[in-house]
PDB file of C-alpha atoms and ligand atoms in Angstrom:
ATOM      1  CA  UNK A   1       0.000   0.000   0.000  1.00  0.00           C
ATOM      2  CA  UNK A   2       1.594   3.277  -1.076  1.00  0.00           C
ATOM      3  CA  UNK A   3       1.127   5.993   1.555  1.00  0.00           C
ATOM      4  CA  UNK A   4       1.194   9.705   0.700  1.00  0.00           C
ATOM      5  CA  UNK A   5       4.213  11.459   2.250  1.00  0.00           C
ATOM      6  CA  UNK A   6       1.830  13.449   4.420  1.00  0.00           C
ATOM      7  CA  UNK A   7       0.473  10.233   5.966  1.00  0.00           C
ATOM      8  CA  UNK A   8       4.003   9.037   6.730  1.00  0.00           C
ATOM      9  CA  UNK A   9       4.754  12.384   8.396  1.00  0.00           C
ATOM     10  CA  UNK A  10       1.590  12.122  10.473  1.00  0.00           C
ATOM     11  CA  UNK A  11       2.311   8.524  11.506  1.00  0.00           C
ATOM     12  CA  UNK A  12       5.902   9.401  12.437  1.00  0.00           C
ATOM     13  CA  UNK A  13       4.717  12.292  14.634  1.00  0.00           C
ATOM     14  CA  UNK A  14       2.562   9.845  16.616  1.00  0.00           C
ATOM     15  CA  UNK A  15       5.271   7.153  16.588  1.00  0.00           C
ATOM     16  CA  UNK A  16       7.927   9.448  18.033  1.00  0.00           C
ATOM     17  CA  UNK A  17       5.648  10.541  20.890  1.00  0.00           C
ATOM     18  CA  UNK A  18       3.806   7.305  21.637  1.00  0.00           C
ATOM     19  CA  UNK A  19       6.275   4.486  22.212  1.00  0.00           C
ATOM     20  CA  UNK A  20       8.180   4.433  25.518  1.00  0.00           C
ATOM     21  CA  UNK A  21      11.869   4.811  24.541  1.00  0.00           C
ATOM     22  CA  UNK A  22      13.016   2.209  27.069  1.00  0.00           C
ATOM     23  CA  UNK A  23      11.550  -0.620  24.986  1.00  0.00           C
ATOM     24  CA  UNK A  24      12.872   0.436  21.567  1.00  0.00           C
ATOM     25  CA  UNK A  25       9.561  -0.405  19.883  1.00  0.00           C
ATOM     26  CA  UNK A  26       9.241   2.688  17.665  1.00  0.00           C
ATOM     27  CA  UNK A  27      10.248   2.332  14.031  1.00  0.00           C
ATOM     28  CA  UNK A  28      12.223   5.005  12.209  1.00  0.00           C
ATOM     29  CA  UNK A  29      10.935   6.742   9.105  1.00  0.00           C
ATOM     30  CA  UNK A  30      12.932   4.538   6.755  1.00  0.00           C
ATOM     31  CA  UNK A  31      11.501   1.347   8.277  1.00  0.00           C
ATOM     32  CA  UNK A  32       7.962   2.690   8.019  1.00  0.00           C
ATOM     33  CA  UNK A  33       8.370   3.966   4.451  1.00  0.00           C
ATOM     34  CA  UNK A  34       9.969   0.688   3.350  1.00  0.00           C
ATOM     35  CA  UNK A  35       7.115  -1.339   4.844  1.00  0.00           C
ATOM     36  CA  UNK A  36       4.514   0.823   3.165  1.00  0.00           C
ATOM     37  CA  UNK A  37       5.857   0.250  -0.329  1.00  0.00           C
ATOM     38  CA  UNK A  38       5.253  -3.460   0.123  1.00  0.00           C
ATOM     39  CA  UNK A  39       1.946  -4.428  -1.396  1.00  0.00           C
ATOM     40  CA  UNK A  40       0.970  -6.518   1.625  1.00  0.00           C
ATOM     41  CA  UNK A  41       1.145  -3.747   4.232  1.00  0.00           C
ATOM     42  CA  UNK A  42      -1.880  -1.651   5.166  1.00  0.00           C
ATOM     43  CA  UNK A  43      -2.402   1.138   7.645  1.00  0.00           C
ATOM     44  CA  UNK A  44      -5.154   3.076   9.361  1.00  0.00           C
ATOM     45  CA  UNK A  45      -5.311   6.534  10.929  1.00  0.00           C
ATOM     46  CA  UNK A  46      -7.579   8.127  13.514  1.00  0.00           C
ATOM     47  CA  UNK A  47      -8.462  11.791  14.156  1.00  0.00           C
ATOM     48  CA  UNK A  48      -8.991  13.318  17.637  1.00  0.00           C
ATOM     49  CA  UNK A  49     -12.769  12.847  17.330  1.00  0.00           C
ATOM     50  CA  UNK A  50     -12.406   9.183  16.363  1.00  0.00           C
ATOM     51  CA  UNK A  51     -13.149   9.752  12.684  1.00  0.00           C
ATOM     52  CA  UNK A  52     -11.035   8.850   9.663  1.00  0.00           C
ATOM     53  CA  UNK A  53      -8.692  11.808   9.019  1.00  0.00           C
ATOM     54  CA  UNK A  54      -8.897  11.671   5.236  1.00  0.00           C
ATOM     55  CA  UNK A  55      -7.225  14.581   3.463  1.00  0.00           C
ATOM     56  CA  UNK A  56      -4.059  16.519   3.972  1.00  0.00           C
ATOM     57  CA  UNK A  57      -3.670  18.705   7.019  1.00  0.00           C
ATOM     58  CA  UNK A  58      -6.244  16.907   9.185  1.00  0.00           C
ATOM     59  CA  UNK A  59      -4.842  15.992  12.612  1.00  0.00           C
ATOM     60  CA  UNK A  60      -3.858  12.368  13.198  1.00  0.00           C
ATOM     61  CA  UNK A  61      -3.562  11.172  16.792  1.00  0.00           C
ATOM     62  CA  UNK A  62      -3.223   7.438  16.219  1.00  0.00           C
ATOM     63  CA  UNK A  63      -2.348   4.854  13.610  1.00  0.00           C
ATOM     64  CA  UNK A  64      -1.835   1.164  12.971  1.00  0.00           C
ATOM     65  CA  UNK A  65       0.324  -0.710  10.515  1.00  0.00           C
ATOM     66  CA  UNK A  66      -0.406  -4.298   9.511  1.00  0.00           C
ATOM     67  CA  UNK A  67       0.983  -6.936   7.157  1.00  0.00           C
ATOM     68  CA  UNK A  68      -1.079  -9.582   5.401  1.00  0.00           C
ATOM     69  CA  UNK A  69      -0.220 -13.023   4.087  1.00  0.00           C
ATOM     70  CA  UNK A  70      -3.098 -14.778   2.306  1.00  0.00           C
ATOM     71  CA  UNK A  71      -6.065 -14.497   4.720  1.00  0.00           C
ATOM     72  CA  UNK A  72      -3.992 -13.677   7.818  1.00  0.00           C
ATOM     73  CA  UNK A  73      -3.086 -10.172   8.979  1.00  0.00           C
ATOM     74  CA  UNK A  74      -0.568  -9.224  11.630  1.00  0.00           C
ATOM     75  CA  UNK A  75      -0.713  -5.979  13.572  1.00  0.00           C
ATOM     76  CA  UNK A  76       2.847  -4.587  13.496  1.00  0.00           C
ATOM     77  CA  UNK A  77       2.385  -1.155  15.064  1.00  0.00           C
ATOM     78  CA  UNK A  78      -0.487   0.338  17.035  1.00  0.00           C
ATOM     79  CA  UNK A  79      -0.342   3.681  18.852  1.00  0.00           C
ATOM     80  CA  UNK A  80      -2.325   6.613  20.172  1.00  0.00           C
ATOM     81  CA  UNK A  81      -0.567   9.914  20.918  1.00  0.00           C
ATOM     82  CA  UNK A  82      -0.045  10.330  24.713  1.00  0.00           C
ATOM     83  CA  UNK A  83      -2.028  13.588  24.720  1.00  0.00           C
ATOM     84  CA  UNK A  84      -5.161  11.767  23.516  1.00  0.00           C
ATOM     85  CA  UNK A  85      -5.203   8.581  25.586  1.00  0.00           C
ATOM     86  CA  UNK A  86      -7.872   7.087  27.826  1.00  0.00           C
ATOM     87  CA  UNK A  87     -10.668   8.569  25.707  1.00  0.00           C
ATOM     88  CA  UNK A  88     -11.601   5.438  23.806  1.00  0.00           C
ATOM     89  CA  UNK A  89      -9.506   6.157  20.709  1.00  0.00           C
ATOM     90  CA  UNK A  90      -7.527   2.920  21.152  1.00  0.00           C
ATOM     91  CA  UNK A  91     -10.819   1.015  21.162  1.00  0.00           C
ATOM     92  CA  UNK A  92     -11.999   2.877  18.052  1.00  0.00           C
ATOM     93  CA  UNK A  93      -8.747   2.300  16.155  1.00  0.00           C
ATOM     94  CA  UNK A  94      -8.635  -1.397  17.031  1.00  0.00           C
ATOM     95  CA  UNK A  95     -12.266  -1.747  15.942  1.00  0.00           C
ATOM     96  CA  UNK A  96     -11.302  -0.136  12.645  1.00  0.00           C
ATOM     97  CA  UNK A  97      -8.394  -2.541  12.235  1.00  0.00           C
ATOM     98  CA  UNK A  98     -10.655  -5.544  12.850  1.00  0.00           C
ATOM     99  CA  UNK A  99     -13.534  -4.285  10.691  1.00  0.00           C
ATOM    100  CA  UNK A 100     -11.212  -3.425   7.800  1.00  0.00           C
ATOM    101  CA  UNK A 101      -9.575  -6.852   8.009  1.00  0.00           C
ATOM    102  CA  UNK A 102     -12.989  -8.527   7.889  1.00  0.00           C
ATOM    103  CA  UNK A 103     -14.013  -6.480   4.836  1.00  0.00           C
ATOM    104  CA  UNK A 104     -10.690  -7.410   3.193  1.00  0.00           C
ATOM    105  CA  UNK A 105     -11.508 -11.109   3.654  1.00  0.00           C
ATOM    106  CA  UNK A 106      -9.070 -11.879   6.475  1.00  0.00           C
ATOM    107  CA  UNK A 107      -9.782 -14.920   8.644  1.00  0.00           C
ATOM    108  CA  UNK A 108      -7.142 -14.629  11.370  1.00  0.00           C
ATOM    109  CA  UNK A 109      -5.482 -11.652  13.017  1.00  0.00           C
ATOM    110  CA  UNK A 110      -2.232 -11.787  14.963  1.00  0.00           C
ATOM    111  CA  UNK A 111      -0.178  -9.506  17.112  1.00  0.00           C
ATOM    112  CA  UNK A 112       2.716  -9.720  19.489  1.00  0.00           C
ATOM    113  CA  UNK A 113       3.290  -7.527  22.545  1.00  0.00           C
ATOM    114  CA  UNK A 114       5.616  -7.372  25.512  1.00  0.00           C
ATOM    115  CA  UNK A 115       4.043  -8.964  28.549  1.00  0.00           C
ATOM    116  CA  UNK A 116       2.626  -6.319  30.885  1.00  0.00           C
ATOM    117  CA  UNK A 117       1.795  -3.733  28.212  1.00  0.00           C
ATOM    118  CA  UNK A 118      -1.526  -2.065  29.198  1.00  0.00           C
ATOM    119  CA  UNK A 119      -2.566  -2.635  25.584  1.00  0.00           C
ATOM    120  CA  UNK A 120      -3.166  -6.268  26.581  1.00  0.00           C
ATOM    121  CA  UNK A 121      -6.486  -5.321  28.210  1.00  0.00           C
ATOM    122  CA  UNK A 122      -7.511  -3.504  25.044  1.00  0.00           C
ATOM    123  CA  UNK A 123      -6.735  -6.492  22.833  1.00  0.00           C
ATOM    124  CA  UNK A 124      -8.534  -8.860  25.216  1.00  0.00           C
ATOM    125  CA  UNK A 125     -11.631  -6.637  25.152  1.00  0.00           C
ATOM    126  CA  UNK A 126     -11.813  -7.146  21.392  1.00  0.00           C
ATOM    127  CA  UNK A 127     -11.482 -10.919  21.580  1.00  0.00           C
ATOM    128  CA  UNK A 128      -7.758 -11.513  21.118  1.00  0.00           C
ATOM    129  CA  UNK A 129      -6.531 -14.602  22.960  1.00  0.00           C
ATOM    130  CA  UNK A 130      -2.989 -15.598  23.874  1.00  0.00           C
ATOM    131  CA  UNK A 131      -1.620 -18.317  21.601  1.00  0.00           C
ATOM    132  CA  UNK A 132       2.076 -18.210  22.426  1.00  0.00           C
ATOM    133  CA  UNK A 133       4.742 -16.979  24.787  1.00  0.00           C
ATOM    134  CA  UNK A 134       8.393 -16.324  23.974  1.00  0.00           C
ATOM    135  CA  UNK A 135      10.222 -16.014  27.288  1.00  0.00           C
ATOM    136  CA  UNK A 136      12.741 -13.160  27.560  1.00  0.00           C
ATOM    137  CA  UNK A 137      12.291 -12.295  23.872  1.00  0.00           C
ATOM    138  CA  UNK A 138      12.673  -8.511  24.077  1.00  0.00           C
ATOM    139  CA  UNK A 139      15.548  -6.642  25.655  1.00  0.00           C
ATOM    140  CA  UNK A 140      14.729  -3.297  27.343  1.00  0.00           C
ATOM    141  CA  UNK A 141      17.180  -0.379  27.291  1.00  0.00           C
ATOM    142  CA  UNK A 142      18.238  -1.203  30.858  1.00  0.00           C
ATOM    143  CA  UNK A 143      19.207  -4.716  29.784  1.00  0.00           C
ATOM    144  CA  UNK A 144      16.258  -6.503  31.392  1.00  0.00           C
ATOM    145  CA  UNK A 145      14.487  -9.171  29.340  1.00  0.00           C
ATOM    146  CA  UNK A 146      10.762  -9.148  28.664  1.00  0.00           C
ATOM    147  CA  UNK A 147       8.474 -11.938  27.501  1.00  0.00           C
ATOM    148  CA  UNK A 148       6.695 -11.646  24.151  1.00  0.00           C
ATOM    149  CA  UNK A 149       3.030 -12.630  24.147  1.00  0.00           C
ATOM    150  CA  UNK A 150       1.491 -13.723  20.821  1.00  0.00           C
ATOM    151  CA  UNK A 151      -2.236 -13.201  20.413  1.00  0.00           C
ATOM    152  CA  UNK A 152      -4.786 -14.253  17.839  1.00  0.00           C
ATOM    153  CA  UNK A 153      -8.313 -13.328  16.852  1.00  0.00           C
ATOM    154  CA  UNK A 154     -10.199 -15.666  14.536  1.00  0.00           C
ATOM    155  CA  UNK A 155     -12.793 -13.768  12.514  1.00  0.00           C
ATOM    156  CA  UNK A 156     -16.144 -15.358  11.848  1.00  0.00           C
TER     157      UNK A 156
HETATM  158  C1  COA B   1      -2.227   1.060  24.153  1.00  0.00           C
HETATM  159  C2  COA B   1      -2.767   2.375  23.614  1.00  0.00           C
HETATM  160  C3  COA B   1      -2.885   2.301  22.119  1.00  0.00           C
HETATM  161  C4  COA B   1      -4.150   2.640  24.216  1.00  0.00           C
HETATM  162  O1  COA B   1      -4.677   3.818  23.653  1.00  0.00           O
HETATM  163  P1  COA B   1      -5.894   4.617  24.366  1.00  0.00           P
HETATM  164  O2  COA B   1      -6.440   5.591  23.386  1.00  0.00           O
HETATM  165  O3  COA B   1      -5.462   5.158  25.669  1.00  0.00           O
HETATM  166  O4  COA B   1      -6.950   3.461  24.571  1.00  0.00           O
HETATM  167  P2  COA B   1      -8.445   3.571  25.093  1.00  0.00           P
HETATM  168  O5  COA B   1      -8.694   4.866  25.796  1.00  0.00           O
HETATM  169  O6  COA B   1      -9.357   3.248  23.967  1.00  0.00           O
HETATM  170  O7  COA B   1      -8.458   2.402  26.167  1.00  0.00           O
HETATM  171  C5  COA B   1      -8.412   1.092  25.692  1.00  0.00           C
HETATM  172  C6  COA B   1      -8.202   0.101  26.808  1.00  0.00           C
HETATM  173  O8  COA B   1      -6.816  -0.086  27.000  1.00  0.00           O
HETATM  174  C7  COA B   1      -6.551  -0.327  28.379  1.00  0.00           C
HETATM  175  N1  COA B   1      -5.613   0.690  28.807  1.00  0.00           N
HETATM  176  C8  COA B   1      -5.134   1.708  28.053  1.00  0.00           C
HETATM  177  N2  COA B   1      -4.238   2.425  28.755  1.00  0.00           N
HETATM  178  C9  COA B   1      -4.140   1.841  29.963  1.00  0.00           C
HETATM  179  C10 COA B   1      -3.365   2.107  31.114  1.00  0.00           C
HETATM  180  N3  COA B   1      -2.521   3.147  31.167  1.00  0.00           N
HETATM  181  N4  COA B   1      -3.509   1.303  32.172  1.00  0.00           N
HETATM  182  C11 COA B   1      -4.369   0.278  32.135  1.00  0.00           C
HETATM  183  N5  COA B   1      -5.144  -0.037  31.064  1.00  0.00           N
HETATM  184  C12 COA B   1      -5.016   0.742  30.004  1.00  0.00           C
HETATM  185  C13 COA B   1      -7.883  -0.311  29.091  1.00  0.00           C
HETATM  186  O9  COA B   1      -8.366  -1.634  29.115  1.00  0.00           O
HETATM  187  C14 COA B   1      -8.742   0.517  28.151  1.00  0.00           C
HETATM  188  O10 COA B   1     -10.076   0.172  28.156  1.00  0.00           O
HETATM  189  P3  COA B   1     -11.118   0.840  29.185  1.00  0.00           P
HETATM  190  O11 COA B   1     -10.824   2.302  29.203  1.00  0.00           O
HETATM  191  O12 COA B   1     -12.425   0.472  28.573  1.00  0.00           O
HETATM  192  O13 COA B   1     -10.815   0.202  30.499  1.00  0.00           O
HETATM  193  C15 COA B   1      -1.824   3.558  24.016  1.00  0.00           C
HETATM  194  O14 COA B   1      -1.600   3.503  25.414  1.00  0.00           O
HETATM  195  C16 COA B   1      -0.475   3.548  23.316  1.00  0.00           C
HETATM  196  O15 COA B   1      -0.341   4.077  22.207  1.00  0.00           O
HETATM  197  N6  COA B   1       0.566   2.976  23.973  1.00  0.00           N
HETATM  198  C17 COA B   1       1.942   3.042  23.451  1.00  0.00           C
HETATM  199  C18 COA B   1       2.132   2.202  22.230  1.00  0.00           C
HETATM  200  C19 COA B   1       1.857   0.749  22.501  1.00  0.00           C
HETATM  201  O16 COA B   1       2.316   0.176  23.477  1.00  0.00           O
HETATM  202  N7  COA B   1       1.103   0.132  21.568  1.00  0.00           N
HETATM  203  C20 COA B   1       0.757  -1.267  21.649  1.00  0.00           C
HETATM  204  C21 COA B   1       1.867  -2.114  21.131  1.00  0.00           C
HETATM  205  S1  COA B   1       1.520  -3.837  21.295  1.00  0.00           S
END
């Protein structure tokens, strides 16, 4: 999916503010741009009022990036800007991710997160279930190791 430069700028602004630096989860602009030229990557944006911020210049306060293989889609990045959290925008963006995947004919959704991320409650609320655990998979900036939790949602 080719993204307009403006969308990449808007996603990077959220990315740079949203991910806690100690976990090294944020991608740089090159990584994001490279992923978006691949035909199997899709993304979604959300405006402060929960709507789709179509058009240049409209504020973006959250985004997701996903990669598809056949009828499976993996959520690679998911973030809401810190200044707009705890207002339901994470719920709205995840709903958009799931609804879009269903419309696109996906049957299974995947994601992986570090154990203990508050996002786990969000994913669980939308039906994601743990399907795997990789002990000590991530390394935090302070050298500590964190488990990776794999989750799945089967779409009906
Ligand atoms: C996770 C994230 C997207 C949530 O965004 P948000 O807009 O605050 O989400 P919502 O307001 O819709 O809340 C969604 C649910 O997430 C959970 N949640 C979010 N932040 C939480 C926190 N600080 N503590 C506990 N639970 C939290 C709650 O279950 C909440 O549902 P509820 O309000 O109905 O109880 C946001 O915190 C974020 O961008 N975090 C940094 C990036 C990240 O870790 N992304 C996930 C990678 S796997």
